[in-house]
Short mmCIF file of C-alpha atoms in Angstrom, two decimals:
data_model
loop_
_atom_site.label_atom_id
_atom_site.label_comp_id
_atom_site.label_asym_id
_atom_site.label_seq_id
_atom_site.Cartn_x
_atom_site.Cartn_y
_atom_site.Cartn_z
CA MET J 1 -104.82 -84.20 157.61
CA LYS J 2 -104.95 -87.73 156.25
CA LYS J 3 -106.10 -90.19 158.89
CA HIS J 4 -103.85 -93.17 159.59
CA ARG J 5 -105.25 -96.65 159.11
CA VAL J 6 -103.91 -99.08 161.74
CA SER J 7 -103.59 -102.84 161.39
CA ILE J 8 -102.35 -105.21 164.10
CA ILE J 9 -100.39 -108.21 162.83
CA GLY J 10 -100.90 -110.84 165.51
CA SER J 11 -103.59 -111.70 168.03
CA GLY J 12 -102.12 -113.75 170.84
CA ASN J 13 -102.09 -112.73 174.49
CA TRP J 14 -100.03 -109.56 173.97
CA GLY J 15 -101.52 -108.79 170.56
CA SER J 16 -105.04 -108.91 171.94
CA ALA J 17 -104.07 -106.78 174.94
CA ILE J 18 -102.46 -104.12 172.77
CA SER J 19 -105.50 -104.13 170.48
CA ARG J 20 -107.47 -102.71 173.44
CA VAL J 21 -104.98 -99.86 173.78
CA VAL J 22 -104.94 -99.13 170.06
CA GLY J 23 -108.71 -99.49 169.70
CA GLN J 24 -109.28 -96.98 172.50
CA ASN J 25 -106.71 -94.49 171.22
CA VAL J 26 -107.81 -94.35 167.60
CA THR J 27 -111.24 -93.36 168.90
CA LYS J 28 -109.76 -90.84 171.31
CA HIS J 29 -107.64 -89.27 168.56
CA SER J 30 -110.22 -89.53 165.80
CA GLY J 31 -108.73 -86.62 163.89
CA MET J 32 -105.47 -88.54 163.47
CA PHE J 33 -106.59 -92.17 163.05
CA GLU J 34 -109.34 -94.07 161.28
CA GLU J 35 -111.68 -95.61 163.82
CA SER J 36 -111.64 -99.19 162.54
CA VAL J 37 -108.63 -101.29 163.57
CA ARG J 38 -108.00 -104.52 161.72
CA MET J 39 -106.34 -107.36 163.62
CA TRP J 40 -104.95 -110.35 161.79
CA VAL J 41 -105.91 -113.57 163.57
CA PHE J 42 -104.41 -116.93 162.72
CA GLU J 43 -107.63 -118.88 162.31
CA GLU J 44 -108.37 -121.67 164.76
CA ASP J 45 -111.47 -123.67 165.60
CA ILE J 46 -112.71 -123.20 169.15
CA ASP J 47 -115.47 -125.67 170.03
CA GLY J 48 -116.37 -125.95 166.35
CA ARG J 49 -116.44 -122.20 165.64
CA PRO J 50 -113.82 -120.01 163.92
CA LEU J 51 -111.89 -117.88 166.41
CA THR J 52 -112.35 -114.77 164.25
CA GLN J 53 -116.11 -115.21 164.33
CA ILE J 54 -116.07 -115.53 168.11
CA ILE J 55 -113.94 -112.40 168.48
CA ASN J 56 -116.12 -110.32 166.16
CA GLU J 57 -119.37 -111.47 167.77
CA THR J 58 -118.35 -111.46 171.44
CA HIS J 59 -115.43 -108.97 171.31
CA GLU J 60 -113.30 -111.39 173.28
CA ASN J 61 -110.32 -113.55 172.36
CA VAL J 62 -111.52 -116.55 174.31
CA LYS J 63 -108.33 -118.55 173.75
CA TYR J 64 -105.52 -116.07 174.37
CA LEU J 65 -107.12 -113.32 176.48
CA PRO J 66 -110.26 -114.81 178.07
CA GLY J 67 -112.48 -112.65 180.22
CA ILE J 68 -111.34 -109.35 178.67
CA LYS J 69 -113.54 -107.34 176.32
CA LEU J 70 -111.94 -105.88 173.20
CA PRO J 71 -113.17 -102.59 171.72
CA GLU J 72 -115.93 -103.01 169.16
CA ASN J 73 -113.90 -101.13 166.55
CA VAL J 74 -111.26 -103.92 166.55
CA LYS J 75 -112.12 -106.32 163.72
CA ALA J 76 -110.60 -109.81 163.57
CA ILE J 77 -109.60 -110.81 160.04
CA PRO J 78 -108.26 -114.28 159.14
CA ASP J 79 -106.65 -113.22 155.83
CA LEU J 80 -103.26 -111.60 156.44
CA ARG J 81 -103.14 -109.55 153.25
CA ALA J 82 -106.70 -108.32 153.68
CA ALA J 83 -105.92 -107.27 157.26
CA ALA J 84 -102.94 -105.20 156.11
CA GLN J 85 -104.36 -103.83 152.85
CA ASP J 86 -103.56 -100.10 152.48
CA ALA J 87 -102.54 -99.81 156.16
CA ASP J 88 -100.58 -96.72 157.16
CA ILE J 89 -99.37 -98.21 160.45
CA LEU J 90 -98.60 -101.89 161.03
CA VAL J 91 -98.24 -103.09 164.62
CA PHE J 92 -96.24 -106.32 164.57
CA VAL J 93 -96.94 -108.46 167.62
CA LEU J 94 -96.33 -112.11 166.85
CA PRO J 95 -93.74 -114.77 167.80
CA HIS J 96 -90.40 -113.94 166.24
CA GLN J 97 -90.26 -117.35 164.54
CA PHE J 98 -92.97 -116.20 162.10
CA VAL J 99 -91.69 -112.73 161.15
CA TYR J 100 -90.11 -113.57 157.79
CA LYS J 101 -92.94 -115.72 156.47
CA THR J 102 -95.48 -113.11 157.53
CA CYS J 103 -93.61 -110.17 155.99
CA ASP J 104 -93.08 -112.04 152.73
CA GLN J 105 -96.86 -112.34 152.39
CA LEU J 106 -97.32 -108.60 152.95
CA ARG J 107 -95.32 -107.46 149.94
CA GLY J 108 -97.33 -105.26 147.61
CA VAL J 109 -100.37 -104.55 149.80
CA LEU J 110 -99.20 -101.64 151.96
CA SER J 111 -99.72 -97.94 151.41
CA ALA J 112 -96.80 -95.95 150.02
CA ASP J 113 -96.16 -94.13 153.29
CA CYS J 114 -96.75 -97.06 155.65
CA LYS J 115 -94.87 -97.20 158.96
CA GLY J 116 -94.30 -100.17 161.22
CA ILE J 117 -93.68 -100.75 164.89
CA SER J 118 -92.37 -104.03 166.28
CA LEU J 119 -93.58 -105.35 169.62
CA ILE J 120 -91.57 -108.52 169.06
CA LYS J 121 -89.24 -109.34 171.94
CA GLY J 122 -86.50 -111.27 170.26
CA LEU J 123 -83.46 -111.10 168.04
CA ASP J 124 -82.70 -112.96 164.83
CA PHE J 125 -79.50 -114.97 164.69
CA ARG J 126 -78.42 -115.79 161.15
CA ASP J 127 -75.01 -116.91 159.90
CA ASN J 128 -73.59 -116.24 163.37
CA ASN J 129 -74.76 -112.64 163.27
CA ILE J 130 -77.44 -110.79 165.24
CA LEU J 131 -80.22 -108.96 163.41
CA LEU J 132 -82.88 -106.65 164.83
CA PHE J 133 -86.43 -107.45 163.81
CA SER J 134 -87.23 -103.78 163.24
CA ASP J 135 -84.41 -103.67 160.68
CA GLU J 136 -85.52 -106.93 159.06
CA ILE J 137 -89.12 -105.72 158.74
CA SER J 138 -87.84 -102.48 157.21
CA LYS J 139 -85.65 -104.39 154.78
CA ILE J 140 -88.37 -106.78 153.59
CA LEU J 141 -91.21 -104.28 153.32
CA GLY J 142 -89.30 -101.08 152.56
CA ILE J 143 -90.89 -99.18 155.44
CA PRO J 144 -89.47 -97.46 158.55
CA CYS J 145 -90.05 -99.56 161.65
CA ALA J 146 -89.95 -98.44 165.29
CA ALA J 147 -89.97 -100.78 168.30
CA LEU J 148 -91.91 -100.95 171.57
CA SER J 149 -90.83 -102.85 174.67
CA GLY J 150 -91.38 -102.51 178.39
CA ALA J 151 -92.60 -103.98 181.65
CA ASN J 152 -95.85 -105.09 180.07
CA ILE J 153 -97.49 -108.27 181.35
CA ALA J 154 -100.27 -108.57 178.78
CA THR J 155 -103.11 -109.43 181.15
CA GLU J 156 -102.27 -106.51 183.44
CA VAL J 157 -102.29 -104.08 180.50
CA ALA J 158 -105.61 -105.55 179.36
CA GLU J 159 -107.01 -105.09 182.88
CA GLU J 160 -105.86 -101.45 182.76
CA GLN J 161 -103.49 -101.78 185.68
CA TRP J 162 -101.07 -98.86 185.57
CA GLY J 163 -97.73 -99.51 183.88
CA GLU J 164 -95.20 -98.03 181.50
CA THR J 165 -93.48 -98.87 178.25
CA THR J 166 -90.77 -97.54 175.94
CA ILE J 167 -90.88 -96.77 172.21
CA ALA J 168 -87.65 -96.34 170.24
CA MET J 169 -87.12 -95.20 166.66
CA LYS J 170 -84.47 -93.75 164.42
CA ASN J 171 -86.39 -90.50 163.82
CA LYS J 172 -88.39 -89.69 166.94
CA GLU J 173 -88.78 -86.05 165.91
CA LYS J 174 -90.78 -87.14 162.85
CA ASP J 175 -92.92 -89.99 164.19
CA GLY J 176 -92.54 -89.86 167.97
CA ASP J 177 -95.78 -87.97 168.59
CA LEU J 178 -97.73 -90.25 166.25
CA PHE J 179 -96.73 -93.43 168.07
CA HIS J 180 -97.02 -91.77 171.46
CA LYS J 181 -100.67 -90.98 170.76
CA LEU J 182 -101.29 -94.50 169.45
CA PHE J 183 -100.12 -96.15 172.69
CA GLN J 184 -100.25 -93.63 175.57
CA THR J 185 -103.24 -94.03 177.89
CA SER J 186 -104.18 -93.10 181.43
CA TYR J 187 -102.92 -96.55 182.51
CA LEU J 188 -99.96 -97.01 180.11
CA SER J 189 -97.26 -94.34 180.26
CA VAL J 190 -95.07 -94.13 177.16
CA ALA J 191 -91.51 -92.80 176.88
CA VAL J 192 -90.02 -92.23 173.41
CA ILE J 193 -86.26 -92.66 172.91
CA ASP J 194 -83.92 -93.03 169.94
CA ASP J 195 -81.88 -96.08 171.07
CA TYR J 196 -83.90 -98.62 169.14
CA THR J 197 -80.99 -101.09 169.19
CA GLY J 198 -80.60 -101.03 172.96
CA LEU J 199 -84.35 -101.36 173.44
CA GLN J 200 -84.51 -104.54 171.36
CA ILE J 201 -81.41 -106.01 173.00
CA CYS J 202 -83.16 -105.59 176.36
CA GLY J 203 -86.42 -107.07 175.08
CA ALA J 204 -84.72 -110.22 173.84
CA LEU J 205 -82.09 -110.95 176.48
CA LYS J 206 -84.33 -110.38 179.51
CA ASN J 207 -86.21 -113.53 178.48
CA ILE J 208 -83.05 -115.60 179.00
CA ILE J 209 -82.61 -114.13 182.46
CA ALA J 210 -86.28 -114.88 183.21
CA VAL J 211 -85.62 -118.54 182.42
CA GLY J 212 -82.81 -118.36 184.97
CA ALA J 213 -85.22 -116.83 187.48
CA GLY J 214 -87.64 -119.68 186.88
CA ILE J 215 -84.85 -122.17 187.51
CA CYS J 216 -84.20 -120.32 190.80
CA ASP J 217 -87.84 -120.68 191.73
CA GLY J 218 -87.84 -124.35 190.78
CA LEU J 219 -84.89 -124.85 193.11
CA LYS J 220 -86.80 -123.04 195.89
CA CYS J 221 -84.11 -120.38 196.20
CA GLY J 222 -84.78 -117.33 198.34
CA ASN J 223 -85.19 -113.70 197.43
CA ASN J 224 -81.51 -112.95 198.00
CA THR J 225 -80.48 -115.41 195.31
CA LYS J 226 -83.11 -114.32 192.82
CA SER J 227 -82.27 -110.65 193.32
CA ALA J 228 -78.61 -111.41 192.67
CA LEU J 229 -79.56 -113.25 189.51
CA ILE J 230 -81.64 -110.31 188.26
CA ARG J 231 -78.82 -107.88 188.97
CA GLY J 232 -76.32 -110.18 187.25
CA GLY J 233 -78.66 -110.53 184.32
CA LEU J 234 -78.86 -106.78 183.88
CA LEU J 235 -75.06 -106.61 183.88
CA GLU J 236 -74.80 -109.27 181.19
CA MET J 237 -77.50 -107.63 179.08
CA ARG J 238 -75.63 -104.32 179.18
CA LYS J 239 -72.29 -105.99 178.48
CA PHE J 240 -73.74 -107.87 175.50
CA GLY J 241 -75.18 -104.70 173.99
CA LYS J 242 -72.01 -102.69 174.54
CA THR J 243 -69.75 -105.48 173.24
CA PHE J 244 -71.53 -106.34 170.03
CA PHE J 245 -73.47 -103.18 169.09
CA GLY J 246 -72.14 -99.68 168.65
CA GLY J 247 -74.18 -96.78 169.98
CA VAL J 248 -76.14 -98.66 172.65
CA HIS J 249 -76.79 -96.28 175.57
CA THR J 250 -76.34 -97.34 179.20
CA VAL J 251 -79.35 -95.20 180.19
CA THR J 252 -81.60 -97.42 178.02
CA PHE J 253 -81.10 -100.26 180.50
CA PHE J 254 -82.78 -98.10 183.14
CA GLU J 255 -85.86 -97.39 181.02
CA SER J 256 -89.01 -99.50 181.26
CA CYS J 257 -87.64 -101.61 178.39
CA GLY J 258 -84.61 -102.45 180.53
CA VAL J 259 -84.58 -103.02 184.28
CA ALA J 260 -88.36 -102.71 184.75
CA ASP J 261 -89.13 -105.30 182.06
CA LEU J 262 -86.44 -107.57 183.48
CA ILE J 263 -87.94 -107.44 186.98
CA THR J 264 -91.47 -107.99 185.70
CA THR J 265 -90.53 -110.92 183.48
CA CYS J 266 -88.50 -112.56 186.22
CA SER J 267 -91.49 -112.24 188.54
CA GLY J 268 -94.48 -113.20 186.43
CA GLY J 269 -93.74 -113.93 182.78
CA ARG J 270 -94.25 -117.12 180.80
CA ASN J 271 -90.50 -117.84 180.57
CA ARG J 272 -90.17 -117.85 184.36
CA LYS J 273 -93.29 -119.97 184.73
CA ALA J 274 -92.21 -122.62 182.23
CA ALA J 275 -88.66 -122.81 183.58
CA GLU J 276 -89.94 -123.37 187.13
CA ALA J 277 -92.14 -126.19 185.85
CA PHE J 278 -89.20 -127.65 183.92
CA ILE J 279 -87.12 -128.21 187.04
CA ASN J 280 -87.70 -131.75 188.39
CA SER J 281 -90.32 -132.44 185.69
CA GLY J 282 -88.23 -134.99 183.81
CA LYS J 283 -89.61 -133.51 180.57
CA SER J 284 -88.04 -131.59 177.72
CA ILE J 285 -88.62 -127.85 177.60
CA GLU J 286 -90.77 -128.39 174.50
CA GLU J 287 -93.05 -130.74 176.45
CA VAL J 288 -93.30 -128.27 179.31
CA GLU J 289 -94.16 -125.49 176.87
CA ARG J 290 -97.08 -127.53 175.52
CA ASP J 291 -98.26 -128.44 179.01
CA VAL J 292 -98.32 -125.01 180.65
CA LEU J 293 -98.61 -122.27 178.02
CA ASN J 294 -101.92 -122.99 176.24
CA GLY J 295 -100.48 -122.54 172.76
CA GLN J 296 -98.21 -119.59 173.57
CA LYS J 297 -94.53 -119.80 172.66
CA LEU J 298 -91.43 -119.50 174.82
CA GLN J 299 -88.83 -117.05 173.62
CA GLY J 300 -86.25 -117.15 176.40
CA THR J 301 -85.20 -120.74 175.71
CA THR J 302 -84.75 -120.34 171.95
CA THR J 303 -82.96 -117.03 172.49
CA ALA J 304 -80.64 -118.73 175.00
CA LEU J 305 -79.82 -121.34 172.35
CA GLU J 306 -79.16 -118.72 169.68
CA VAL J 307 -77.08 -116.50 171.97
CA HIS J 308 -74.99 -119.54 172.94
CA HIS J 309 -74.22 -120.33 169.30
CA PHE J 310 -73.36 -116.67 168.71
CA LEU J 311 -71.00 -116.52 171.71
CA LYS J 312 -69.44 -119.92 171.01
CA ALA J 313 -68.54 -118.82 167.46
CA ARG J 314 -66.62 -115.93 169.05
CA ASN J 315 -65.11 -117.95 171.92
CA GLN J 316 -66.89 -115.70 174.44
CA THR J 317 -69.19 -118.06 176.33
CA ASN J 318 -67.04 -117.62 179.46
CA GLU J 319 -67.61 -113.85 179.27
CA PHE J 320 -71.35 -114.38 179.84
CA PRO J 321 -71.57 -117.10 182.52
CA LEU J 322 -75.20 -116.56 183.49
CA MET J 323 -76.68 -116.76 180.01
CA THR J 324 -74.38 -119.68 179.20
CA SER J 325 -75.52 -121.56 182.30
CA VAL J 326 -79.18 -121.12 181.35
CA TYR J 327 -78.44 -122.69 177.96
CA LYS J 328 -76.64 -125.63 179.59
CA VAL J 329 -79.46 -126.39 182.02
CA ILE J 330 -82.19 -126.25 179.38
CA TYR J 331 -80.45 -127.94 176.45
CA GLU J 332 -77.64 -130.01 177.94
CA ARG J 333 -79.56 -131.01 181.09
CA ALA J 334 -76.80 -129.66 183.30
CA ASP J 335 -77.42 -129.57 187.06
CA PRO J 336 -79.86 -126.67 187.65
CA ASP J 337 -77.53 -125.40 190.38
CA THR J 338 -75.17 -124.45 187.52
CA VAL J 339 -77.21 -121.25 187.18
CA ILE J 340 -76.61 -120.32 190.83
CA GLN J 341 -72.90 -121.15 190.62
CA SER J 342 -72.55 -118.87 187.58
CA LEU J 343 -73.31 -115.87 189.78
CA HIS J 344 -69.87 -116.27 191.40
CA ASN J 345 -68.27 -115.41 188.06
CA LEU J 346 -70.09 -112.18 187.25
CA GLU J 347 -67.99 -109.07 186.75
CA VAL J 348 -68.25 -106.06 189.01
CA VAL J 349 -69.93 -102.95 187.61
CA LYS J 350 -67.56 -100.82 185.54
#
């Protein structure tokens, strides 16, 4: 059997954490995968030294995942095309703003039977339409692309605290076992489903709800209020998927990629953290992002903006009061209590 060569495209907090999982599993399943894992790192200087050099010498991403050792078979490479050359599996784990530019640079360097998997939690809004990043990667590179999403705080995965995640693909009978072996560990339980659309809807929209949860925390609301917001957020996520995408399964919202990821992100994710800091700061959300995230990027705020434009073009902002209120607080500087008041307008479960 030909061994699969794995490359990770991205090396931030989540990219570095998942490189530990992949690095361990290619060694564990040495008959299926090549042992060396290449990880593309956007080069930065850290105290006068290239970040890739630091990672390869110390086996630690000192900027984005400090204090965690990476497997020695994970090799940091600053050249994107060299990192992906002849790869059989590409693991995309980078901010969604950089997907198109990155994929354009990868044309012509992949193996003929290459497969991709997107760990990108976002949607692309173009010409008032919604696009899935797995589909866009497939379209640009001409490869099948699965998606992974779940209740996965990067640092907790890197520390090997037990958790779970969900992988979705169009043909799980063909590639499900391959990706299961690449990501399943004793501390990360993997479920494989075929609703790749629903999975990515959950992964993107839960970030908007997490911004709302951060606003709750900034207002010093209690657990009753925050729980109601999380429940309302799940309702709006499901309604959005069912309204605008055919074939989305209700059961997907009860997988790790759905309700579990929503709860986790509303409790401890970067979107919640930044939104809490935003309340009463007197700063723009962009300033808060720079102040508190150490170079990481928010996705919930930009997704809220894009979803608002999408809904406004269809005269449906009133149908999604919670997500609309998050947009208004962040971008129109509406009273933060607008988010709490929106909960009065949520529909009952149908």
